[in-house]
Coordinates of C-alpha atoms and ligand atoms in Angstrom, one line a residue:
X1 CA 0.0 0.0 0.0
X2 CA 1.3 3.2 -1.1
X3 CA 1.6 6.6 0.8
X4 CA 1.1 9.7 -1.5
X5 CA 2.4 13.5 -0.9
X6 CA -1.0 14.6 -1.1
X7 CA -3.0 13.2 1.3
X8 CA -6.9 13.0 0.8
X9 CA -10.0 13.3 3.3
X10 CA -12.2 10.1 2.6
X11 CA -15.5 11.3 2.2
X12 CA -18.3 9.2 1.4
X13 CA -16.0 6.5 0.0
X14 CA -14.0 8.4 -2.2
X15 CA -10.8 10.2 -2.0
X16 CA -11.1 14.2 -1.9
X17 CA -9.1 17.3 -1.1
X18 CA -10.3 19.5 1.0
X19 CA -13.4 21.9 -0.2
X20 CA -10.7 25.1 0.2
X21 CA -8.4 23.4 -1.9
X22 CA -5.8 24.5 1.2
X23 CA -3.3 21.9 2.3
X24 CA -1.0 21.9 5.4
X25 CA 2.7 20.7 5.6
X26 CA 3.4 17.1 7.4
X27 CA 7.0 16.7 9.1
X28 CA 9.3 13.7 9.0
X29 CA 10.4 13.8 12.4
X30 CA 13.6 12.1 12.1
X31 CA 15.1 14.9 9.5
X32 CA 12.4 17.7 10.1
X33 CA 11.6 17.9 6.5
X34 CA 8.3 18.5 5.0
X35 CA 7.4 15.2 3.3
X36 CA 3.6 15.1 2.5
X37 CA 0.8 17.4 2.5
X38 CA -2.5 16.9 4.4
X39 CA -5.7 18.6 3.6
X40 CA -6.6 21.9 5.4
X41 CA -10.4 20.8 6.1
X42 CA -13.0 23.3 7.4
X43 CA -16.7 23.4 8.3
X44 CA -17.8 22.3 4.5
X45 CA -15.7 19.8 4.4
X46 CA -17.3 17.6 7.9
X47 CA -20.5 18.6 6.8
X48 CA -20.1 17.0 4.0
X49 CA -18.7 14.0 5.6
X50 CA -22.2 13.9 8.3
X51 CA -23.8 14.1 5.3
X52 CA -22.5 11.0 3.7
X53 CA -22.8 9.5 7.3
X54 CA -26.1 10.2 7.5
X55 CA -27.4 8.7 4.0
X56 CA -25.6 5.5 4.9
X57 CA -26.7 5.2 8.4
X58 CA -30.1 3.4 7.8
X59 CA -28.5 0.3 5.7
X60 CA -25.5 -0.1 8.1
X61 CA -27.0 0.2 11.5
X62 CA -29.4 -2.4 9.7
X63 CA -27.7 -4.8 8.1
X64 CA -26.6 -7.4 11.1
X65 CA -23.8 -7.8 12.7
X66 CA -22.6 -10.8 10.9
X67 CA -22.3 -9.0 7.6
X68 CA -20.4 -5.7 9.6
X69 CA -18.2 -8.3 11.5
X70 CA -17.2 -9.5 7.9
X71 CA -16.4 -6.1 6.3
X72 CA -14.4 -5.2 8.9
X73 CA -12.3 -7.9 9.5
X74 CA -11.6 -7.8 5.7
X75 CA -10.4 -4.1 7.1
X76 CA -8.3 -5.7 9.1
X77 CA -7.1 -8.5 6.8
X78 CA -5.6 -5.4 4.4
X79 CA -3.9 -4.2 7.4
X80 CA -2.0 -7.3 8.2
X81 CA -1.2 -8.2 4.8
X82 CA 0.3 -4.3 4.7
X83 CA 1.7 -4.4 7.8
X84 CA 5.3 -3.4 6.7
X85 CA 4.5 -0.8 4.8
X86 CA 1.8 0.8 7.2
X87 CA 4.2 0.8 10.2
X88 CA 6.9 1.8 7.3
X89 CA 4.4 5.2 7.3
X90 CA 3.9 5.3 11.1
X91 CA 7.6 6.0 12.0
X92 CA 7.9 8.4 8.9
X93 CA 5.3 9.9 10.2
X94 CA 5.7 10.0 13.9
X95 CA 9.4 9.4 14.5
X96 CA 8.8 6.4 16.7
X97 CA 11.2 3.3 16.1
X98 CA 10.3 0.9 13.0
X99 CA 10.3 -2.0 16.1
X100 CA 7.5 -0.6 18.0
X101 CA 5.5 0.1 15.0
X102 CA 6.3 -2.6 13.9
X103 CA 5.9 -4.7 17.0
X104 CA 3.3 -2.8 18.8
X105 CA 1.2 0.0 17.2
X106 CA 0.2 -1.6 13.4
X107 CA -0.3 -5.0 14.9
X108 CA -2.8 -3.5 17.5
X109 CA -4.8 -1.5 15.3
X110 CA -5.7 -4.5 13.2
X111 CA -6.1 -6.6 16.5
X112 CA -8.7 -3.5 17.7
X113 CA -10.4 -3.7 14.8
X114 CA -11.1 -7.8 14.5
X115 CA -11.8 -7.2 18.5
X116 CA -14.3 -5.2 18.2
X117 CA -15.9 -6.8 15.0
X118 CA -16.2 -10.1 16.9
X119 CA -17.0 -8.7 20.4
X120 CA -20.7 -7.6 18.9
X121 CA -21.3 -10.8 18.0
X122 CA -21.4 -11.5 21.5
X123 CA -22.7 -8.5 22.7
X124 CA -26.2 -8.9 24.6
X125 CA -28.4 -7.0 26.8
X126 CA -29.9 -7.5 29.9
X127 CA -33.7 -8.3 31.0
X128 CA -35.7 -7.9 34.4
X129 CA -38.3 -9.7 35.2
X130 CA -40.9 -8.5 37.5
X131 CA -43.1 -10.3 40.0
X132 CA -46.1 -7.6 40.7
X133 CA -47.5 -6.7 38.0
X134 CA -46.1 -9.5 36.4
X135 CA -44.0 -8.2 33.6
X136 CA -40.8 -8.0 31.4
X137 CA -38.2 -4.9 31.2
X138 CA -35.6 -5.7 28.1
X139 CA -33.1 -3.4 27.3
X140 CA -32.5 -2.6 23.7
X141 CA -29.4 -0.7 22.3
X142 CA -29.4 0.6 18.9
X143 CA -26.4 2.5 17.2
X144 CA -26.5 6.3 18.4
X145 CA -26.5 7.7 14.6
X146 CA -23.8 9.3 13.7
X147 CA -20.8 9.9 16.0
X148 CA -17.7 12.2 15.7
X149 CA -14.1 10.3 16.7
X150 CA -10.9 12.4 17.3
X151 CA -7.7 11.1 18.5
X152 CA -3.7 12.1 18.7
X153 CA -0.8 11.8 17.4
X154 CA 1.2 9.3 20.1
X155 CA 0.2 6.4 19.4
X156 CA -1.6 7.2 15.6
X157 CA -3.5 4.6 13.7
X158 CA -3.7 2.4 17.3
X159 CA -5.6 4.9 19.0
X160 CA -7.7 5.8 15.5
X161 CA -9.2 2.1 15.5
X162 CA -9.6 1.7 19.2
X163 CA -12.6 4.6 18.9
X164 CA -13.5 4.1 15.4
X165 CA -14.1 -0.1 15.5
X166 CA -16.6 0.0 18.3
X167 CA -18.7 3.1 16.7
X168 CA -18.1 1.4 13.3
X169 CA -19.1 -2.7 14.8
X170 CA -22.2 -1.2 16.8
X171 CA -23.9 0.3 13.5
X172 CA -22.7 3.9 13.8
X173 CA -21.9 5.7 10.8
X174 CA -18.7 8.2 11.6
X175 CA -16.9 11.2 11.0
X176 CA -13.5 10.9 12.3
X177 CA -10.4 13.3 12.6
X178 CA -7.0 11.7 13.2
X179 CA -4.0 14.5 14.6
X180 CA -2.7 16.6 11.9
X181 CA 0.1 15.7 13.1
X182 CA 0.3 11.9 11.9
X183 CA -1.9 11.8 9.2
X184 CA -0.8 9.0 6.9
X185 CA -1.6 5.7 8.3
X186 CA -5.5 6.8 8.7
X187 CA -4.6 8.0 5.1
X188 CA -4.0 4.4 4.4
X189 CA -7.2 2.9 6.4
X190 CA -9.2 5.0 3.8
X191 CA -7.6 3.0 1.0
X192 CA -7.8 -0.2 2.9
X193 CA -11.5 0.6 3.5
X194 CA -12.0 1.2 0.1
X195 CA -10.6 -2.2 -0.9
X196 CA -12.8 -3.7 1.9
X197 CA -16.0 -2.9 0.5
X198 CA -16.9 -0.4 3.1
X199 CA -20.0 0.9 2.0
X200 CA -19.6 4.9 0.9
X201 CA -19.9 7.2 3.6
X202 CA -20.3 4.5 6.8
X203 CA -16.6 5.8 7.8
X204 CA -15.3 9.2 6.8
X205 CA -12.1 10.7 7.7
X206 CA -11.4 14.2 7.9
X207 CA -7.7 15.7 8.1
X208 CA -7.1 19.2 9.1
X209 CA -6.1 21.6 12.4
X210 CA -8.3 20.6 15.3
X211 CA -9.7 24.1 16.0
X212 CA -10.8 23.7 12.3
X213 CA -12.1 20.3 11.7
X214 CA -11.8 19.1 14.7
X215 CA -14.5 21.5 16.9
X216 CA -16.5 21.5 13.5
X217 CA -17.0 17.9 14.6
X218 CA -17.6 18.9 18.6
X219 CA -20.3 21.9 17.4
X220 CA -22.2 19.8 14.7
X221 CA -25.6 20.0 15.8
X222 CA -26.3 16.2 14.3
X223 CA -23.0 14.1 15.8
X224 CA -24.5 13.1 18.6
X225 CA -21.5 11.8 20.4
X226 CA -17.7 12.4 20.4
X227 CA -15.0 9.8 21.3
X228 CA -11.8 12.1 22.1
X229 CA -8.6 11.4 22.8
X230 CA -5.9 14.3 23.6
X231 CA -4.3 17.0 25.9
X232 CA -6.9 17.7 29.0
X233 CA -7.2 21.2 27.9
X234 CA -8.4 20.1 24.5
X235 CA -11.1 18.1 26.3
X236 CA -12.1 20.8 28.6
X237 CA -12.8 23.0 25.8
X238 CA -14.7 20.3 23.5
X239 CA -16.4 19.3 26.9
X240 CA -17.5 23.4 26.9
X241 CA -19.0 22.9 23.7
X242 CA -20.5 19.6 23.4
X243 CA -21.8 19.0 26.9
X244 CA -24.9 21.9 26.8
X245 CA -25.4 20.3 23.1
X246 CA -25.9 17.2 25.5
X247 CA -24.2 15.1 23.7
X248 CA -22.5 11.9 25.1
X249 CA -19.2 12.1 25.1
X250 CA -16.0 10.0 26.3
X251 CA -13.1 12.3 27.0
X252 CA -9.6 9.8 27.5
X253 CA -7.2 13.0 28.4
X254 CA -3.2 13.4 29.8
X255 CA -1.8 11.9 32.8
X256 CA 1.3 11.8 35.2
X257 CA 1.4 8.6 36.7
X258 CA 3.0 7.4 39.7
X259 CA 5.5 4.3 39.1
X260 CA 5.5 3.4 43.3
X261 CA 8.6 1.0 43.6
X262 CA 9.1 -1.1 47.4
X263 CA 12.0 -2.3 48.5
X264 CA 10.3 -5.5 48.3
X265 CA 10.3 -5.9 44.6
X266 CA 11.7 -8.4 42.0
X267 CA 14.4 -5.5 41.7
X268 CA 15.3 -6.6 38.2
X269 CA 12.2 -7.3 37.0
X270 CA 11.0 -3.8 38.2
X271 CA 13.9 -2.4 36.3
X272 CA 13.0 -4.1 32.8
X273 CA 9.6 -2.5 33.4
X274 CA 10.5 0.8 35.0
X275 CA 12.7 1.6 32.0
X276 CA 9.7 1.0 29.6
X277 CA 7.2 2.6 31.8
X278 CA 9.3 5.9 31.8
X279 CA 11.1 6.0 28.1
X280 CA 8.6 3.5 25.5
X281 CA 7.9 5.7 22.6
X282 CA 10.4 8.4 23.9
X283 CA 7.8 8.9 27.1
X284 CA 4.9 9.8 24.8
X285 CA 2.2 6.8 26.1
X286 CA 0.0 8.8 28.2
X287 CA 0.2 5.9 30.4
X288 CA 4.1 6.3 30.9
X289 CA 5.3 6.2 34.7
X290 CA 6.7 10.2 34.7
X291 CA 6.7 10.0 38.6
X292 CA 8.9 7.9 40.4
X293 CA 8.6 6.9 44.2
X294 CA 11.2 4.6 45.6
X295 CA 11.5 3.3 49.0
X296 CA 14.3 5.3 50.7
X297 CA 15.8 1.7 51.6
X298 CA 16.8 1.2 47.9
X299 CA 16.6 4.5 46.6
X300 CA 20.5 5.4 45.4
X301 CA 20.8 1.7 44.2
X302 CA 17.9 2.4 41.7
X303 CA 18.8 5.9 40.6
X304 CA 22.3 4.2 39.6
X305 CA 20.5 1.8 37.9
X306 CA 18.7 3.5 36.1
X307 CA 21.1 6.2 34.9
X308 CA 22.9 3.3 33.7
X309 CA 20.3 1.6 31.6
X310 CA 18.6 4.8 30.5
X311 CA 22.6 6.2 28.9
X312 CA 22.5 2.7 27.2
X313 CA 19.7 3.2 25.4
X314 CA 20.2 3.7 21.5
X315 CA 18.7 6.8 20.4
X316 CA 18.7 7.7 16.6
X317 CA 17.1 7.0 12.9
X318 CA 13.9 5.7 13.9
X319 CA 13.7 3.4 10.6
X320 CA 16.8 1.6 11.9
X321 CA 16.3 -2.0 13.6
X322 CA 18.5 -1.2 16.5
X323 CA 17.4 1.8 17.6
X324 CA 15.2 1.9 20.9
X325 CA 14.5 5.2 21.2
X326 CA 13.9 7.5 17.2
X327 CA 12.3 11.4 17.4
X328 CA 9.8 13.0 19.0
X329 CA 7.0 14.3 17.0
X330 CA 7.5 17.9 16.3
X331 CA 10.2 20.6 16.6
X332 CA 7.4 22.5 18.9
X333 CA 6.6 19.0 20.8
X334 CA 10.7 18.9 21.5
X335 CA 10.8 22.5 22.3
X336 CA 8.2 22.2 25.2
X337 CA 10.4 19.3 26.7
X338 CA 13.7 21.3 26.8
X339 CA 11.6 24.1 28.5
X340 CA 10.2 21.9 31.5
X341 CA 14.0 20.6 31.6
X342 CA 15.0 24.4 32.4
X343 CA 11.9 24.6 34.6
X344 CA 13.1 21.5 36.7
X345 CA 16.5 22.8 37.4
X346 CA 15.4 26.3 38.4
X347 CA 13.1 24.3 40.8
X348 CA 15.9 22.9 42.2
X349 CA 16.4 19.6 40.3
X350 CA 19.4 17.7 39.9
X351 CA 19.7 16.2 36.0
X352 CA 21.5 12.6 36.3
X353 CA 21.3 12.1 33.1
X354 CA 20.4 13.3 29.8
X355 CA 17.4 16.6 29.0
X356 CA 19.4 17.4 25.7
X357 CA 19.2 18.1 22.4
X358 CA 20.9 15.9 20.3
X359 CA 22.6 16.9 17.4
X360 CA 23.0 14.4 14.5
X361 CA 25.2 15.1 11.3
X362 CA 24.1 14.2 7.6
X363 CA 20.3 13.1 7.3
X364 CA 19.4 13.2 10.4
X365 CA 20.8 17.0 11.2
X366 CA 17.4 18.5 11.2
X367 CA 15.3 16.0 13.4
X368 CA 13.7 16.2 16.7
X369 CA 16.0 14.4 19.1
X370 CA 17.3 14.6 22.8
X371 CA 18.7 12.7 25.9
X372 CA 16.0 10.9 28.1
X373 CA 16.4 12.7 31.1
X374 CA 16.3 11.1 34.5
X375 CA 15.6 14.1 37.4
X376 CA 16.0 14.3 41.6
X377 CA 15.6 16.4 44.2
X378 CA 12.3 18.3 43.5
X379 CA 9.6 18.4 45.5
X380 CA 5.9 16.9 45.0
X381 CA 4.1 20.1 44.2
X382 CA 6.5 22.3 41.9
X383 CA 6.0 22.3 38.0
X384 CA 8.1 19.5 36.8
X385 CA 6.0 17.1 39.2
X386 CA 2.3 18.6 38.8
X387 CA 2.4 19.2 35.1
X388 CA 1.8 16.6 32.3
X389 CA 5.0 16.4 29.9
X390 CA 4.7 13.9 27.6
X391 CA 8.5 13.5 26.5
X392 CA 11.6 11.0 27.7
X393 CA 11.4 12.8 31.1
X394 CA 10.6 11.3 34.8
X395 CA 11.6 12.7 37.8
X396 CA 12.6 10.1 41.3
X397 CA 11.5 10.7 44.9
X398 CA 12.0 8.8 47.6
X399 CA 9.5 7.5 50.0
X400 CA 9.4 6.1 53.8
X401 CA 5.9 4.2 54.4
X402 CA 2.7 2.8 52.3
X403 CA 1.0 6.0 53.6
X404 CA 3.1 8.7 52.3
X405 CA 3.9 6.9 49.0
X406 CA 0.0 6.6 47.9
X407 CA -0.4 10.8 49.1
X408 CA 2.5 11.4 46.8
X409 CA 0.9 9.3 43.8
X410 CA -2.9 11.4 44.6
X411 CA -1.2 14.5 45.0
X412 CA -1.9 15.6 41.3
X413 CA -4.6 16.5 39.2
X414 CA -4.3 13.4 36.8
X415 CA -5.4 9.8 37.9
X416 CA -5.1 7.7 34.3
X417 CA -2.3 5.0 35.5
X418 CA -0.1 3.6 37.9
X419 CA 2.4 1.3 38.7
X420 CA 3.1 -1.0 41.7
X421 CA 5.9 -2.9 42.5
X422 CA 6.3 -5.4 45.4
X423 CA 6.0 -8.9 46.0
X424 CA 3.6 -8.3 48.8
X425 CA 0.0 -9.1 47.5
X426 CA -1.9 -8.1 50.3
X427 CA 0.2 -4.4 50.4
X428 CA -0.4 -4.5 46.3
X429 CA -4.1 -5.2 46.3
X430 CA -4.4 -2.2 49.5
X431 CA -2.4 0.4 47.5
X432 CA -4.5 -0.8 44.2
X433 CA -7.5 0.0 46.0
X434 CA -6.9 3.6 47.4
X435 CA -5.0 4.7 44.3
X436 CA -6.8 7.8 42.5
X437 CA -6.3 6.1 39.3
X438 CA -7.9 4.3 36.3
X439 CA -5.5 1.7 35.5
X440 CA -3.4 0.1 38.2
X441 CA -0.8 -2.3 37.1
X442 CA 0.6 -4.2 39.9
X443 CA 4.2 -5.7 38.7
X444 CA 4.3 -5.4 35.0
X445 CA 3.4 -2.5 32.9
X446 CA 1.2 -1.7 29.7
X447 CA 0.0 -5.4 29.8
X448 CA -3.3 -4.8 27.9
X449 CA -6.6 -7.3 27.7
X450 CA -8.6 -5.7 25.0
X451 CA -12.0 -6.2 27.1
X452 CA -10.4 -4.5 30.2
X453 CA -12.1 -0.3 30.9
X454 CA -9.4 2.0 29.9
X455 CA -9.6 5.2 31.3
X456 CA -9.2 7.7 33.8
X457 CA -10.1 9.5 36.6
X458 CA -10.3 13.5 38.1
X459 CA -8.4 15.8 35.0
X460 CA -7.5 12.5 33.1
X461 CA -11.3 12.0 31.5
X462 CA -14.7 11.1 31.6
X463 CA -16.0 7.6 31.1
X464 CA -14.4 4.5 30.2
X465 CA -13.1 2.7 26.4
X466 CA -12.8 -1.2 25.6
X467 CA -14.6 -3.8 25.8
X468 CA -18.1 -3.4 26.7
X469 CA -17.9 -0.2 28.2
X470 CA -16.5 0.5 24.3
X471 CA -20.1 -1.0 23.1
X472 CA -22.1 0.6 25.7
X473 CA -21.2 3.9 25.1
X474 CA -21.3 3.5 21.1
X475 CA -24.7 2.4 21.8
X476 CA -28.3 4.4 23.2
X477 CA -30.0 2.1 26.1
X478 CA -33.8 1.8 25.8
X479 CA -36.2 0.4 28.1
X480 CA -38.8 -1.5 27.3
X481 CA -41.6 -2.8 29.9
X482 CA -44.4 -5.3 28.7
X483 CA -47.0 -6.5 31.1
X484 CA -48.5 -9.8 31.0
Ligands
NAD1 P1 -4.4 17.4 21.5 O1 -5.4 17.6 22.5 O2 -3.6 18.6 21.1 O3 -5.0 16.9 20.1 C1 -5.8 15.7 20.1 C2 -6.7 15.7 18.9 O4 -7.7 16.7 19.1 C3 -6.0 16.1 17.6 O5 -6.6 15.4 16.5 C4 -6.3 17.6 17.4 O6 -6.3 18.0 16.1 C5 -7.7 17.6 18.0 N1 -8.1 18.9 18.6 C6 -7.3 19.9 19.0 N2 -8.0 21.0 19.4 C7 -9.3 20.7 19.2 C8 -10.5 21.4 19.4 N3 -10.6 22.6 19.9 N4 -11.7 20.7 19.0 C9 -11.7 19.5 18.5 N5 -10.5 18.8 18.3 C10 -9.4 19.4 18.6 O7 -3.5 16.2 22.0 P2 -2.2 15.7 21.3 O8 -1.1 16.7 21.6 O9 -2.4 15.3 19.9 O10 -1.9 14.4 22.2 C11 -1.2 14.4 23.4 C12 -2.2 14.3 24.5 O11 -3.0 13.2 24.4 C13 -1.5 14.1 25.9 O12 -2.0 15.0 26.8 C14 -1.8 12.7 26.2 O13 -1.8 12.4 27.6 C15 -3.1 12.5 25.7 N6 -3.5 11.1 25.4 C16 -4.4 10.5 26.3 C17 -4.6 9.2 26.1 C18 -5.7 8.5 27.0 O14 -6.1 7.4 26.6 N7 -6.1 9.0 28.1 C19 -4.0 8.4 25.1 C20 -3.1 9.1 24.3 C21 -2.8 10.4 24.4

């Protein structure tokens, strides 16, 4: 499957440019040239895509689940047969390494998509039955209409699927914006739903800025729900306009997890997984472990640890096979980073490692790549430890008792993930319980079941993805009572 220097929206099953005509640059992170173009989309341009939605919404909420679950696994077939060159276009497009597209993101998206096409064969609804007056309450759920999904540019085409396979699997018609800044593999899902028989208009994929296209989705009078995933302040301000439109929504926002350590751990174990927790996809998961509490007991035998393995890591061109760590995502993206590293060390923190740019000669001299940075000595409440990142950056604290490590892991606004390690069960399962947080993995890290709720609490979202929380929220609940 081949990627093009003009990307198109994918509007009622064809291939368009935007209605302006107007197209924006798309990077290569790993030189910081401009590669590709992506459409500059507007108002017109989404409501022509809910129009297309709309017409094919009676057919496909109609049609039966068998013969959905068939289309898109054929979706999901073209993936897998491409999956080279779509992950080929992931790290060209997001400066990630060629393994973890490779190994992670391209193989996930087509798993989310076959999940969700099989999980609504099985998807049922529940029934009361009532003694006095004898009767029967079922609960039906129908498709919602059509829905708007808008996700980022971390983790691109995985993220993409994971909100637009349940709308699409439930019988929901959709109008989707991927980031601007990662375009091209949702570029490619429009060709592979093309080849897949997609009916016209069932899934249609808008490119542009998000305070363009992206709130033209939020303020359309007729999407009736919006599946976002981004920045909190991006959700606070769709949440301002979409919530007195009373639309549903599912807002999956930023984090800054905790990654609480005892000195009762598998200590190498905890070390494979801290080092992923803090640096996989150069720290841009928002389920990374950016905050680091160790017990005091084993606290400088970790930070040496670590220091170690982080300076070992291979940073560089993302398309090579030995590379663990490629660019980050934008020259703006990088240049936020370097400014929380000079905001940590005027609050007092000590770099041991890394928070640099890194200068490459020859093809690489213009890309978007620094030192993992590994950070002491600041306290809970300043800047570096209270604000969401989102870069190869985690600061370590040390910590005395059970009590004062779980304050220090609530003492944020966030509460999407967090990380426990310890070989004490009953202390796992008590700090599992009283953690503000909606993921808690308890010795590993990012282990993902599919029909798990993803999500988080306080400023990291509203309501939960996967599974059937995934189908219950793609779906509108109706009641209905008949008396005997
Ligand atoms: P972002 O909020 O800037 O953008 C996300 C998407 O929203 C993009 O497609 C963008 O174009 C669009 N958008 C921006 N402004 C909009 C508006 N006013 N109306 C409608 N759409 C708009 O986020 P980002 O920088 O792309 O991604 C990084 C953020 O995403 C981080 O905060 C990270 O924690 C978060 N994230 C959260 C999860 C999760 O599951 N909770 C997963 C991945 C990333």
């Amino acid at each position: 499957m081949k990627t093009d220097k003009y990307i198109k929206n994918y509007i009622n099953g064809v291939l368009v440019p935007a209605a302006s005509g107007e197209y924006l640059d798309n990077y290569n992170p790993s030189t910081g040239e401009v590669y590709s173009h992506i459409p500059d989309s507007d108002e017109e341009d989404v409501q022509q895509a809910y129009e297309a939605a709309e017409r094919a919404f009676p057919e496909w909420s109609t049609m039966g689940v068998n013969k959905r679950f068939r289309i898109l696994q054929r979706i999901a077939d073209i993936i897998e047969q491409n999956m080279e060159a779509f992950a080929q276009a992931e790290t060209m497009d997001n400066g990630k390494s060629i393994n973890l597209s490779r190994t992670v993101d391209i193989p996930r998206a087509q798993s989310n998509i076959r999940f969700f096409a099989t999980a609504v064969l099985h998807f049922s609804s529940e029934s009361h039955f009532m003694e006095h007056p004898q009767s029967i309450n079922y609960t039906l759920r129908r498709p919602i209409g059509v829905v708007g999904c808008i996700s980022p540019w971390n983790l691109p085409l995985y993220l993409f699927t994971w909100k637009i396979a349940p709308a699409l699997a439930t019988g929901n018609c959709v109008v989707a914006k991927p980031s601007e800044v990662t375009p091209m593999t949702a570029y490619l899902l429009s060709k592979a739903c093309k080849e897949a028989g997609l009916p016209a208009g069932v899934l249609n994929i808008v490119h542009g800025l998000g305070g363009k296209a992206g709130r033209a989705i939020v303020g359309h009078p007729k999407i009736k729900a919006i599946s976002f995933t981004g920045g909190t302040n991006t959700g606070r301000e769709i949440a301002s306009i979409a919530a007195p439109m009373f639309k549903k929504m599912s807002l999956e926002l930023g984090g800054k997890n905790p990654n609480i350590i005892f000195a009762d751990c598998d200590f190498d174990k905890m070390m494979i997984g801290t080092l992923r927790s803090s640096f996989t996809n150069n720290g841009q998961v928002c389920l990374c472990g950016s905050r680091i509490l160790v017990e005091r007991s084993i606290y400088d035998k970790f930070i040496e640890e670590l220091v170690k393995r982080t300076q070992f890591l291979k940073i560089g061109d993302p398309h090579s096979d030995v590379t663990d760590m490629g660019a980050l995502v934008s020259e703006p993206h990088l240049n936020k980073i370097l400014k929380y590293i000079e905001i940590a060390k005027s609050e007092g923190g000590e770099i041991q490692c890394g928070g640099t740019r890194i200068q490459f000669e020859g093809k690489l001299a213009g890309g978007y790549y620094m030192k993992p940075a590994v950070i002491t000595n600041l306290d809970m409440n300043c800047r570096t430890n209270q604000e969401e990142i989102f870069g190869p950056v985690v600061t370590v604290m040390p910590f005395d008792t059970e009590e004062e490590a779980l304050a220090l892991a609530n003492n944020v606004e966030y509460g999407l993930a967090a990380t426990v390690w310890t070989k004490d069960i009953q202390k796992a399962n008590r700090m599992a319980t009283k953690l503000e947080s909606g993921i808690v993995w308890i010795n590993c890290f990012l282990l993902r079941d599919l029909r798990t709720p993803f999500g988080g609490m306080k400023s990291s979202g509203v309501g939960r993805e996967g599974g059937l929380e995934a189908l219950r929220f793609f779906t509108e609940p109706k009641n209905v009572c008949v008396k005997y």
